[in-house]
mmCIF file of C-alpha atoms and ligand atoms in Angstrom:
data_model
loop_
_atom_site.group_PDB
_atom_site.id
_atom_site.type_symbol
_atom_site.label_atom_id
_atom_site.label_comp_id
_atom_site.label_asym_id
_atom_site.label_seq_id
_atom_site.Cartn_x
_atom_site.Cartn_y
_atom_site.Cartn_z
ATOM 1 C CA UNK R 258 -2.389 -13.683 25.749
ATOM 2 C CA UNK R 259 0.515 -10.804 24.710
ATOM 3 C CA UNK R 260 1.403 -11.411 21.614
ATOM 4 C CA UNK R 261 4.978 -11.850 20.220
ATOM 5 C CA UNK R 262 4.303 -9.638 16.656
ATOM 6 C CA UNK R 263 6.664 -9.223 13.183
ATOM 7 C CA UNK R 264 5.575 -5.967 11.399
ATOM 8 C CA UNK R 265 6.869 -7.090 7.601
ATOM 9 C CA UNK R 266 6.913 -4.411 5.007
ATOM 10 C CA UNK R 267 9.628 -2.945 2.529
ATOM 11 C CA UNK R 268 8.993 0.990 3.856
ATOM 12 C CA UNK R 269 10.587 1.940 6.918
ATOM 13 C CA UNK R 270 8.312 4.702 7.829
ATOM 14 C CA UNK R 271 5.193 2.265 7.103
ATOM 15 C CA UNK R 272 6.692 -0.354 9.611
ATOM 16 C CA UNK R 273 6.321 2.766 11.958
ATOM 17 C CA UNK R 274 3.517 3.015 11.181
ATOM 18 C CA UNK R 275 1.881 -0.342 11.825
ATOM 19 C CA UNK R 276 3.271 -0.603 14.872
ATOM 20 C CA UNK R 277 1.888 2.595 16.096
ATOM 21 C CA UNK R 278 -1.778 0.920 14.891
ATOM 22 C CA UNK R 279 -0.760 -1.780 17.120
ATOM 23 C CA UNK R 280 -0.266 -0.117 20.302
ATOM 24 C CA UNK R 281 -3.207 2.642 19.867
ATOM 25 C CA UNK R 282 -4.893 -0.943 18.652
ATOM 26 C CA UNK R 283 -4.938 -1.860 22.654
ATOM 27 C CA UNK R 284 -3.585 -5.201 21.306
ATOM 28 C CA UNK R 285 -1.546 -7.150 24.168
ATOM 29 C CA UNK R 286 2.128 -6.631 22.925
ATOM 30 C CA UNK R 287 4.715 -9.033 24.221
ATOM 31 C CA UNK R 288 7.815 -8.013 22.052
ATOM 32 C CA UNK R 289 7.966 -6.267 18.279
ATOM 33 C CA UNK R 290 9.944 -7.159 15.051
ATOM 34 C CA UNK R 291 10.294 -6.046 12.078
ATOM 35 C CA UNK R 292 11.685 -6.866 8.397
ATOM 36 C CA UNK R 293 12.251 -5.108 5.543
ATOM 37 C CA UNK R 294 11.315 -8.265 3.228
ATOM 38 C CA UNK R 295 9.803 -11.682 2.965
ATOM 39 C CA UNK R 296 13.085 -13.031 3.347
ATOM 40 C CA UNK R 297 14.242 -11.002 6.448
ATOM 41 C CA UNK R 298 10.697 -12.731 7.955
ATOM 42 C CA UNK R 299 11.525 -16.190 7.560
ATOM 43 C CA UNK R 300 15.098 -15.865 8.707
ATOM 44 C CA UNK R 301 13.364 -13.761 11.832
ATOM 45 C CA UNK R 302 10.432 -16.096 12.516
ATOM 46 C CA UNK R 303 12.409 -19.427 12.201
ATOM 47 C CA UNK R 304 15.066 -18.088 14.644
ATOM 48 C CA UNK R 305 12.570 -16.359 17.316
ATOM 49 C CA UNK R 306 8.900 -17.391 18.378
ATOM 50 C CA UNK R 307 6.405 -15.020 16.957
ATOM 51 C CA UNK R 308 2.565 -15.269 17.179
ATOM 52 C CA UNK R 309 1.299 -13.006 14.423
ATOM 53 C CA UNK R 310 3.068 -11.357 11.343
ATOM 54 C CA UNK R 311 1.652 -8.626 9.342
ATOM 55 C CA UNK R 312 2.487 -8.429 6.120
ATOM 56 C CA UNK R 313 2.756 -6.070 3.273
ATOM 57 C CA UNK R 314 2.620 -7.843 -0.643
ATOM 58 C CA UNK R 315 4.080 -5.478 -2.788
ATOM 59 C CA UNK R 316 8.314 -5.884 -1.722
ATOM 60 C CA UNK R 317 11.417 -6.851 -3.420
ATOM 61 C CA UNK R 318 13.528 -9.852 -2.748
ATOM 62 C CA UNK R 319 10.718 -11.823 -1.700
ATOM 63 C CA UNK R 320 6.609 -10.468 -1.642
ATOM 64 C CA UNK R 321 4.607 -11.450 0.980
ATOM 65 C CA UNK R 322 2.355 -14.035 -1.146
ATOM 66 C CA UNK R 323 5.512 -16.024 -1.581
ATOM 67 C CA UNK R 324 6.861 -15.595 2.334
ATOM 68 C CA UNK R 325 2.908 -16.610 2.900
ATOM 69 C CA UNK R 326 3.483 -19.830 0.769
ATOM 70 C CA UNK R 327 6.669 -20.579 2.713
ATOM 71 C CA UNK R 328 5.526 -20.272 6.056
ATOM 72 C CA UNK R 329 2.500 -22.377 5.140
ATOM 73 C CA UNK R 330 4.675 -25.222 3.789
ATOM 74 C CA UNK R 331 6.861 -24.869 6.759
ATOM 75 C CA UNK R 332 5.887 -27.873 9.567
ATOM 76 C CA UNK R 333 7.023 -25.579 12.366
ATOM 77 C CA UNK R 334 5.792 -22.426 11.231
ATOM 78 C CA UNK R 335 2.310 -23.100 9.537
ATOM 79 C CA UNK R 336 0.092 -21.965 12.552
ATOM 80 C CA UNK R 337 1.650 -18.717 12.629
ATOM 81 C CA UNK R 338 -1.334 -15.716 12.236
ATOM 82 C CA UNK R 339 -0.377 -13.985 9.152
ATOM 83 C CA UNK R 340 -2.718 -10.958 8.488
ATOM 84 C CA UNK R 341 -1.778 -9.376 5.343
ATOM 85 C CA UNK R 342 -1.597 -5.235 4.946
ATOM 86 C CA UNK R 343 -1.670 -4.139 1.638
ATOM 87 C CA UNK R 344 -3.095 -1.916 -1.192
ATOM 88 C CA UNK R 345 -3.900 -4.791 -2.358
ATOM 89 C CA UNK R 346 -7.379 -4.695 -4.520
ATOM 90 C CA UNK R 347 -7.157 -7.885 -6.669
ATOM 91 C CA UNK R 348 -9.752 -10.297 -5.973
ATOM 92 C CA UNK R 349 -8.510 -13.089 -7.075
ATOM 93 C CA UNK R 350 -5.192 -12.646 -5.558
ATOM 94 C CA UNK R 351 -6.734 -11.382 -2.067
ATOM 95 C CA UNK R 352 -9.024 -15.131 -2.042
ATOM 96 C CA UNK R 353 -5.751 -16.487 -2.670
ATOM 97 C CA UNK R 354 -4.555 -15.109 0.356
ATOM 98 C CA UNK R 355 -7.559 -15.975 2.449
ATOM 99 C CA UNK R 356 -7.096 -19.356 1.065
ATOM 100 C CA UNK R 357 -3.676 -19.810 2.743
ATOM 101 C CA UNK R 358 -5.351 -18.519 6.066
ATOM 102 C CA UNK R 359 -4.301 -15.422 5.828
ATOM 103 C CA UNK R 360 -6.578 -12.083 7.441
ATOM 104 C CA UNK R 361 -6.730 -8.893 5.224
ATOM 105 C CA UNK R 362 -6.628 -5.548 5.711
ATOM 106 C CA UNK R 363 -6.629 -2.740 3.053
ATOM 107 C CA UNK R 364 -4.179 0.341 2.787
ATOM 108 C CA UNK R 365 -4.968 2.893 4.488
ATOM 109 C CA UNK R 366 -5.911 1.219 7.716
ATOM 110 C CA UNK R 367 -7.631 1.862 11.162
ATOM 111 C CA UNK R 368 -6.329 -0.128 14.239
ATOM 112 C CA UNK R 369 -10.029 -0.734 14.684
ATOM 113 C CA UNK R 370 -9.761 -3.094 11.722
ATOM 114 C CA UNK R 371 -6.349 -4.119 12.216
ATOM 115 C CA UNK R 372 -8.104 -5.470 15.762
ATOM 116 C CA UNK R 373 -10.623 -7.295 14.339
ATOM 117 C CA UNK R 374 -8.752 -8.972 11.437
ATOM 118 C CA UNK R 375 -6.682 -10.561 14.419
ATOM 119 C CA UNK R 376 -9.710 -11.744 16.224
ATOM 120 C CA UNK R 377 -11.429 -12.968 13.560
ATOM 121 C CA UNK R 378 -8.901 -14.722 12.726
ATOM 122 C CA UNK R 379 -8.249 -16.197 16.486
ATOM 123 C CA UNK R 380 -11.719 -17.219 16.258
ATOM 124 C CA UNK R 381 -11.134 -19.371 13.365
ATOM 125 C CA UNK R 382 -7.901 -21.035 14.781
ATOM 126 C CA UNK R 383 -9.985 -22.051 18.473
ATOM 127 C CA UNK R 384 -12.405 -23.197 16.005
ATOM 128 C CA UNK R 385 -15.116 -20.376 16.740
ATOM 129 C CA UNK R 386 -17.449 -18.150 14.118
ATOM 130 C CA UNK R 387 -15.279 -16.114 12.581
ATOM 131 C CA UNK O 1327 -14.425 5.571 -14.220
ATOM 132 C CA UNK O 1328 -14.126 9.735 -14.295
ATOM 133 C CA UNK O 1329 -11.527 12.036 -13.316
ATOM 134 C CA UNK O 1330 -13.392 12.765 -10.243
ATOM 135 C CA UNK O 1331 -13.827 9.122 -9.172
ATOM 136 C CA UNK O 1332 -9.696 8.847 -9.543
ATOM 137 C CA UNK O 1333 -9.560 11.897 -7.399
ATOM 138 C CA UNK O 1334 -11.776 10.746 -4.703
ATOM 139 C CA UNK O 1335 -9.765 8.005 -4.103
ATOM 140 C CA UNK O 1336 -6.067 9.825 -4.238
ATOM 141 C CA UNK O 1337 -8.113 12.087 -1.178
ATOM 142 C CA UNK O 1338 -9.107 8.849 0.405
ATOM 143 C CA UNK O 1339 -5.647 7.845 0.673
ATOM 144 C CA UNK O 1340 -4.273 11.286 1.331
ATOM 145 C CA UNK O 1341 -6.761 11.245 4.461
ATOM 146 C CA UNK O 1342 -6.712 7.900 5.928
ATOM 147 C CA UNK O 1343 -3.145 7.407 5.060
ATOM 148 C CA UNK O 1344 -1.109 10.511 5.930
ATOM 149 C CA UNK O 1345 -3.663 12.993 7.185
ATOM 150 C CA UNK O 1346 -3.592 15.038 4.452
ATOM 151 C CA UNK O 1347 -6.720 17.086 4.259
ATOM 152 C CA UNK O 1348 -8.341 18.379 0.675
ATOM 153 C CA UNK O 1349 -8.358 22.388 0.696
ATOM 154 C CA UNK O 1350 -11.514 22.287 -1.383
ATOM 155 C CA UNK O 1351 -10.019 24.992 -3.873
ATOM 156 C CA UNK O 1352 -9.626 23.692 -7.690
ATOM 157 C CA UNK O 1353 -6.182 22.322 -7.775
ATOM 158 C CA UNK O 1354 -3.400 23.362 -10.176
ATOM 159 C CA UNK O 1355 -0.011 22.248 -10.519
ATOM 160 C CA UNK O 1356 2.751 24.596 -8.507
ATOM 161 C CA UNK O 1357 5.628 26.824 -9.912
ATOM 162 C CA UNK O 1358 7.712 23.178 -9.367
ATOM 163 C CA UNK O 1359 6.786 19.938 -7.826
ATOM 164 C CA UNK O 1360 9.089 19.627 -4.672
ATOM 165 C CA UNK O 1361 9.636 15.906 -4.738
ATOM 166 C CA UNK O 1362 8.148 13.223 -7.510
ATOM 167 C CA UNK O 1363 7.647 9.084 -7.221
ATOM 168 C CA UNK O 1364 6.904 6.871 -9.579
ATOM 169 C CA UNK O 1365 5.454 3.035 -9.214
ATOM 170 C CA UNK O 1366 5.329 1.224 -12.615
ATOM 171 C CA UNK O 1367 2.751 -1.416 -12.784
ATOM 172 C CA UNK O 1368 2.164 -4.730 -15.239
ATOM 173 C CA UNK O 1369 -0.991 -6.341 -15.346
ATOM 174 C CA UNK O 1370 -2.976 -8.768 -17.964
ATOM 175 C CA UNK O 1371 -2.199 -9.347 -21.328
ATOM 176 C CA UNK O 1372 0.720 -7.649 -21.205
ATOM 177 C CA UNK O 1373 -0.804 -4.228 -20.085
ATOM 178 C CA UNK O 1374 1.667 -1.854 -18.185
ATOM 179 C CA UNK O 1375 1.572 1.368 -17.107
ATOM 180 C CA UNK O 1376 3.026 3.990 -14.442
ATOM 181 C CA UNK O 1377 1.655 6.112 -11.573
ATOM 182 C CA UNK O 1378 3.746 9.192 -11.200
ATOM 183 C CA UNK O 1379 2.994 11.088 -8.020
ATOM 184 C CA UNK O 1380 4.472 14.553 -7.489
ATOM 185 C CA UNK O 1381 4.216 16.553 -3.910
ATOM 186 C CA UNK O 1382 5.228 19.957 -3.340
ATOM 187 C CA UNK O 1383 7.296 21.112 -0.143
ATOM 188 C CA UNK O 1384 4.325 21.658 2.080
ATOM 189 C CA UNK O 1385 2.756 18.438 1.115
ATOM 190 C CA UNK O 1386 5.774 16.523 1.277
ATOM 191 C CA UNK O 1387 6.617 17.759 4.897
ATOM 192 C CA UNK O 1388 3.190 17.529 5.701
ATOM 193 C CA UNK O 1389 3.199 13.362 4.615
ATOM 194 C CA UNK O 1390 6.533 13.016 6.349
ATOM 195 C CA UNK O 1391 5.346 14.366 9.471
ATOM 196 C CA UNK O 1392 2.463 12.707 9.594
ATOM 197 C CA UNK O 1393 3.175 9.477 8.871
ATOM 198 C CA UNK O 1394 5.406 9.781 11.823
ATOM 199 C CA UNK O 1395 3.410 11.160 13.615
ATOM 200 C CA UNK O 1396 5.813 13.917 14.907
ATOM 201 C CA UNK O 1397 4.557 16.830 16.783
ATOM 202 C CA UNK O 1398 3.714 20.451 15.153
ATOM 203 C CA UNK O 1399 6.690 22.378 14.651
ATOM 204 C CA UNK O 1400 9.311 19.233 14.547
ATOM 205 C CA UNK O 1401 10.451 19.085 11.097
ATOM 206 C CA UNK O 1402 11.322 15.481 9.668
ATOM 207 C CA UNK O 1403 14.530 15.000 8.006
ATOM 208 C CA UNK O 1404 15.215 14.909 4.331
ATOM 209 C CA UNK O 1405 15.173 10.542 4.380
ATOM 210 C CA UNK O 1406 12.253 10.877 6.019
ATOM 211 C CA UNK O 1407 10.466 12.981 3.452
ATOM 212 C CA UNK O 1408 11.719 10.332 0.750
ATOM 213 C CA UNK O 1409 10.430 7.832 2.011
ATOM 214 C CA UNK O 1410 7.141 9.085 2.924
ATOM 215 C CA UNK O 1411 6.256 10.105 -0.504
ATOM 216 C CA UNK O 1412 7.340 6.555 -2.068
ATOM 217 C CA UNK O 1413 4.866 5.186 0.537
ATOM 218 C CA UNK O 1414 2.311 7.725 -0.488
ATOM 219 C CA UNK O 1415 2.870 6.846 -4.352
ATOM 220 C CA UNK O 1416 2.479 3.318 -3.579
ATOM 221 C CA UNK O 1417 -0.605 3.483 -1.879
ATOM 222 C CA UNK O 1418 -1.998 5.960 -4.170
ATOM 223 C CA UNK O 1419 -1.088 3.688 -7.010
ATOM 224 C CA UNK O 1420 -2.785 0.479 -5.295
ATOM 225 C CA UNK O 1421 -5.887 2.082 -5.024
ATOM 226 C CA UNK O 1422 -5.730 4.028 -7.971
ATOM 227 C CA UNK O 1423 -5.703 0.556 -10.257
ATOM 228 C CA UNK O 1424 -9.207 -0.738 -9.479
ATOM 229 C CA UNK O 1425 -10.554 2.037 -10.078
ATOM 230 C CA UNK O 1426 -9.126 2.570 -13.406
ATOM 231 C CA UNK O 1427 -9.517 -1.430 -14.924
ATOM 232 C CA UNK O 1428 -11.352 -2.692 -11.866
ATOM 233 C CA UNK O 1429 -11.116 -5.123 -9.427
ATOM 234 C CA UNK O 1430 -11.102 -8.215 -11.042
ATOM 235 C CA UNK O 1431 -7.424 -8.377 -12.644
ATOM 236 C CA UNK O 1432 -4.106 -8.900 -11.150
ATOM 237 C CA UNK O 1433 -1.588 -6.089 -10.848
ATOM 238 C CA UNK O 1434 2.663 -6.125 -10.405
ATOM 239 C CA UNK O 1435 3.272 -2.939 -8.717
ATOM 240 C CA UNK O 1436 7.164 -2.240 -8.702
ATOM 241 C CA UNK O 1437 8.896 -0.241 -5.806
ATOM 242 C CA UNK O 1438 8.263 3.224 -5.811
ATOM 243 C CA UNK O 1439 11.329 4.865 -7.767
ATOM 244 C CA UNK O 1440 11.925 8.656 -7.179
ATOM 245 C CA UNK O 1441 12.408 10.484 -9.917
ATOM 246 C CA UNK O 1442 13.631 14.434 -11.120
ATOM 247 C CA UNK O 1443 11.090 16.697 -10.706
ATOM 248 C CA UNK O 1444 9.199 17.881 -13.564
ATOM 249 C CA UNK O 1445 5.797 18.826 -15.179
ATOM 250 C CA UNK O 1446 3.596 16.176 -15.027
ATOM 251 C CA UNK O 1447 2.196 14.786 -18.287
ATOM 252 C CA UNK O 1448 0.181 11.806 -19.338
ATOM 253 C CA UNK O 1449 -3.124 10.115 -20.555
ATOM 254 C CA UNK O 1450 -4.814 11.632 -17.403
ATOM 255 C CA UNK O 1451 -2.797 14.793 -14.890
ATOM 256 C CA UNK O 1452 -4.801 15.334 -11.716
ATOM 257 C CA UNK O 1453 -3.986 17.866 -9.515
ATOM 258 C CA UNK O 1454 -5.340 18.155 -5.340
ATOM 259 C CA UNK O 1455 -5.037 20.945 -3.363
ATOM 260 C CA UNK O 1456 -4.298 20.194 0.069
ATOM 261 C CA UNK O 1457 -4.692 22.372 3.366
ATOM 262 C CA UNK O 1458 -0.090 21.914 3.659
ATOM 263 C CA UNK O 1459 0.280 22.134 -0.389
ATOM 264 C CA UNK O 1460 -0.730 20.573 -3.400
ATOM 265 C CA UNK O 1461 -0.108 17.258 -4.749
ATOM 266 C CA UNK O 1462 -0.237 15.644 -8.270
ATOM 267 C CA UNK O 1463 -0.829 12.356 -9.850
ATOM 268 C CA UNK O 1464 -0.153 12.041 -13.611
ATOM 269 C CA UNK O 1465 -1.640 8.161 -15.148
ATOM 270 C CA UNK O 1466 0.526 7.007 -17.852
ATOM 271 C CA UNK O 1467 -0.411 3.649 -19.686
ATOM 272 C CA UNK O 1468 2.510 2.402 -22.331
ATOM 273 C CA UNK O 1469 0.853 0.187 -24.941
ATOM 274 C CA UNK O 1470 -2.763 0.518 -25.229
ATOM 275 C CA UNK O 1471 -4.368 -0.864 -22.260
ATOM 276 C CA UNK O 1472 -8.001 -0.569 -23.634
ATOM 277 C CA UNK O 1473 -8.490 -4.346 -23.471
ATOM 278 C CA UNK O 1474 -8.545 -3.697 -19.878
ATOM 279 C CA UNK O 1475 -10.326 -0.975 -19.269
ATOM 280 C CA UNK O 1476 -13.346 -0.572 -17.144
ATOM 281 C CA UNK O 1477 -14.240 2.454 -19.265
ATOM 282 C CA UNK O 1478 -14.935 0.621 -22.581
ATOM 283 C CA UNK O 1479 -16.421 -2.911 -21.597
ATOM 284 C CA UNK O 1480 -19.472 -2.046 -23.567
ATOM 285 C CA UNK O 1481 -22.694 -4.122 -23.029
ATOM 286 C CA UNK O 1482 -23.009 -7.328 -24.916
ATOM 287 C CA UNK O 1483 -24.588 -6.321 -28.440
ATOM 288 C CA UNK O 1484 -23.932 -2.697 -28.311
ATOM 289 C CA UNK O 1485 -22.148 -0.413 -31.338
ATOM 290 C CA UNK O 1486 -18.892 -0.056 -30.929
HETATM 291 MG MG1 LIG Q 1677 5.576 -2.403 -0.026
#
């Protein structure tokens, strides 16, 4: 499977960034988006198919826990693999996004990790150990 | 929580973020900081506080570059270098928070604002040197932010 992937974070460079992970990740790339904000993403995702998003928190207009909240309460968009990217530290906040079914990954990053946050959560979704 | 426990983790994200490599020398702030960022934070119980991070012109090339990952000897351009360091400060300033009141509260970071250079003050001023330069983080807390602290959660019974 090549995956259709929105890179979702307010810093331009950092978008760069992510992507890069994703390609040096060996990941199987079908197409790649980006948005500046959580609001750019849901315009993007409910005009265009996309398989995972990864998302920074920390953005104005709208932060990634609330585009999270959206696309979960969204029928056609709920399935969507959302694995966050973020300095993030809080745990409380970070089991909140695990809760919605989200992966995490801490700020600074390897693509080693950004790798396995995707297949771990794959493995949930087909129902495997995570 | 020490000075040296902040400072290990501005290296960590110097490193793993944009490359940047501790020189090992003691740092110390330059003749003038080159380009400064600051993220202003709100957490618990009305506790609030700001991160300024300040890079001089080798470090600030040096996080540009790298986060682009351009080859030696191509210089990035001037928006580049802006936008770099308000990454840097924002990172730096995410990981900088648990380590200061711990892991267990909730933190509002704003967008990294750049502001005029100047010398860094504040409750704590670190300084790194870096193999490209030298870069500086100054912790301000507004208010009194003791109730959060990690520092003074004494044990249960103890003097205060
Ligand atoms: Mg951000």
């Amino acid at each position: 499977m090549a995956f259709s992937i929105l890179v979702v974070d307010d810093n331009r460079l950092m978008r760069g960034m992510v992507a890069r992970s994703v390609t040096l990740s060996g990941l199987p790339v079908s197409s790649l988006h980006e948005a500046g904000d959580g609001e750019q993403a849901l315009a993007l995702l409910r005009r265009q198919w996309v398989d995972l998003v990864l998302l920074d928190i920390n953005m104005p207009v709208m932060d990634g826990e609330t585009f999270l909240g959206q696309v979960r309460a969204d029928a056609r968009l709920r399935a969507t693999l959302v694995v966050v990217v973020s300095t993030e530290s809080s745990q409380p906040r970070i089991a909140r996004l695990k809760a919605l079914g989200a992966g995490f990954i801490h700020k600074p990053f390897t693509p080693e990790s950004l790798v396995k946050a995707v297949q771990d959560l794959m493995a949930i979704g087909s129902g495997g150990a995570p | 929580m020490s000075d040296d426990d902040c400072l290990m983790a501005i290296a960590g994200v110097c490193e793993h973020l944009a490359f940047l490599i501790p020189s090992g020398d003691e740092g110390a702030a330059p003749e003038a900081w080159s380009i400064q960022t600051q993220v202003r934070w709100c957490g618990p119980d009305g506790s609030r506080g700001r991160i300024v991070v300040a890079l001089d012109q080798g470090a600030a090339v040096a996080t540009a570059a790298n986060l682009l990952g351009l080859p030696p000897g191509q210089a990035p351009g001037e928006q580049d270098v802006r936008d770099a360091c308000s990454e840097l400060s924002n990172v730096i300033a995410g990981n900088l928070l648990p380590v200061l009141y711990g892991q267990d509260h909730e933190f509002h970071l704003c967008p990294p604002e750049e502001v005029a250079p100047a010398r860094l003050s504040g409750r704590t001023v670190l300084c790194l040197a870096l193999l490209d330069g030298t870069l500086g983080v100054a912790i301000q807390g507004d208010a009194d932010n003791s109730r959060i602290l990690k520092a003074v959660r004494l044990p249960t019974g103890s003097a205060p």
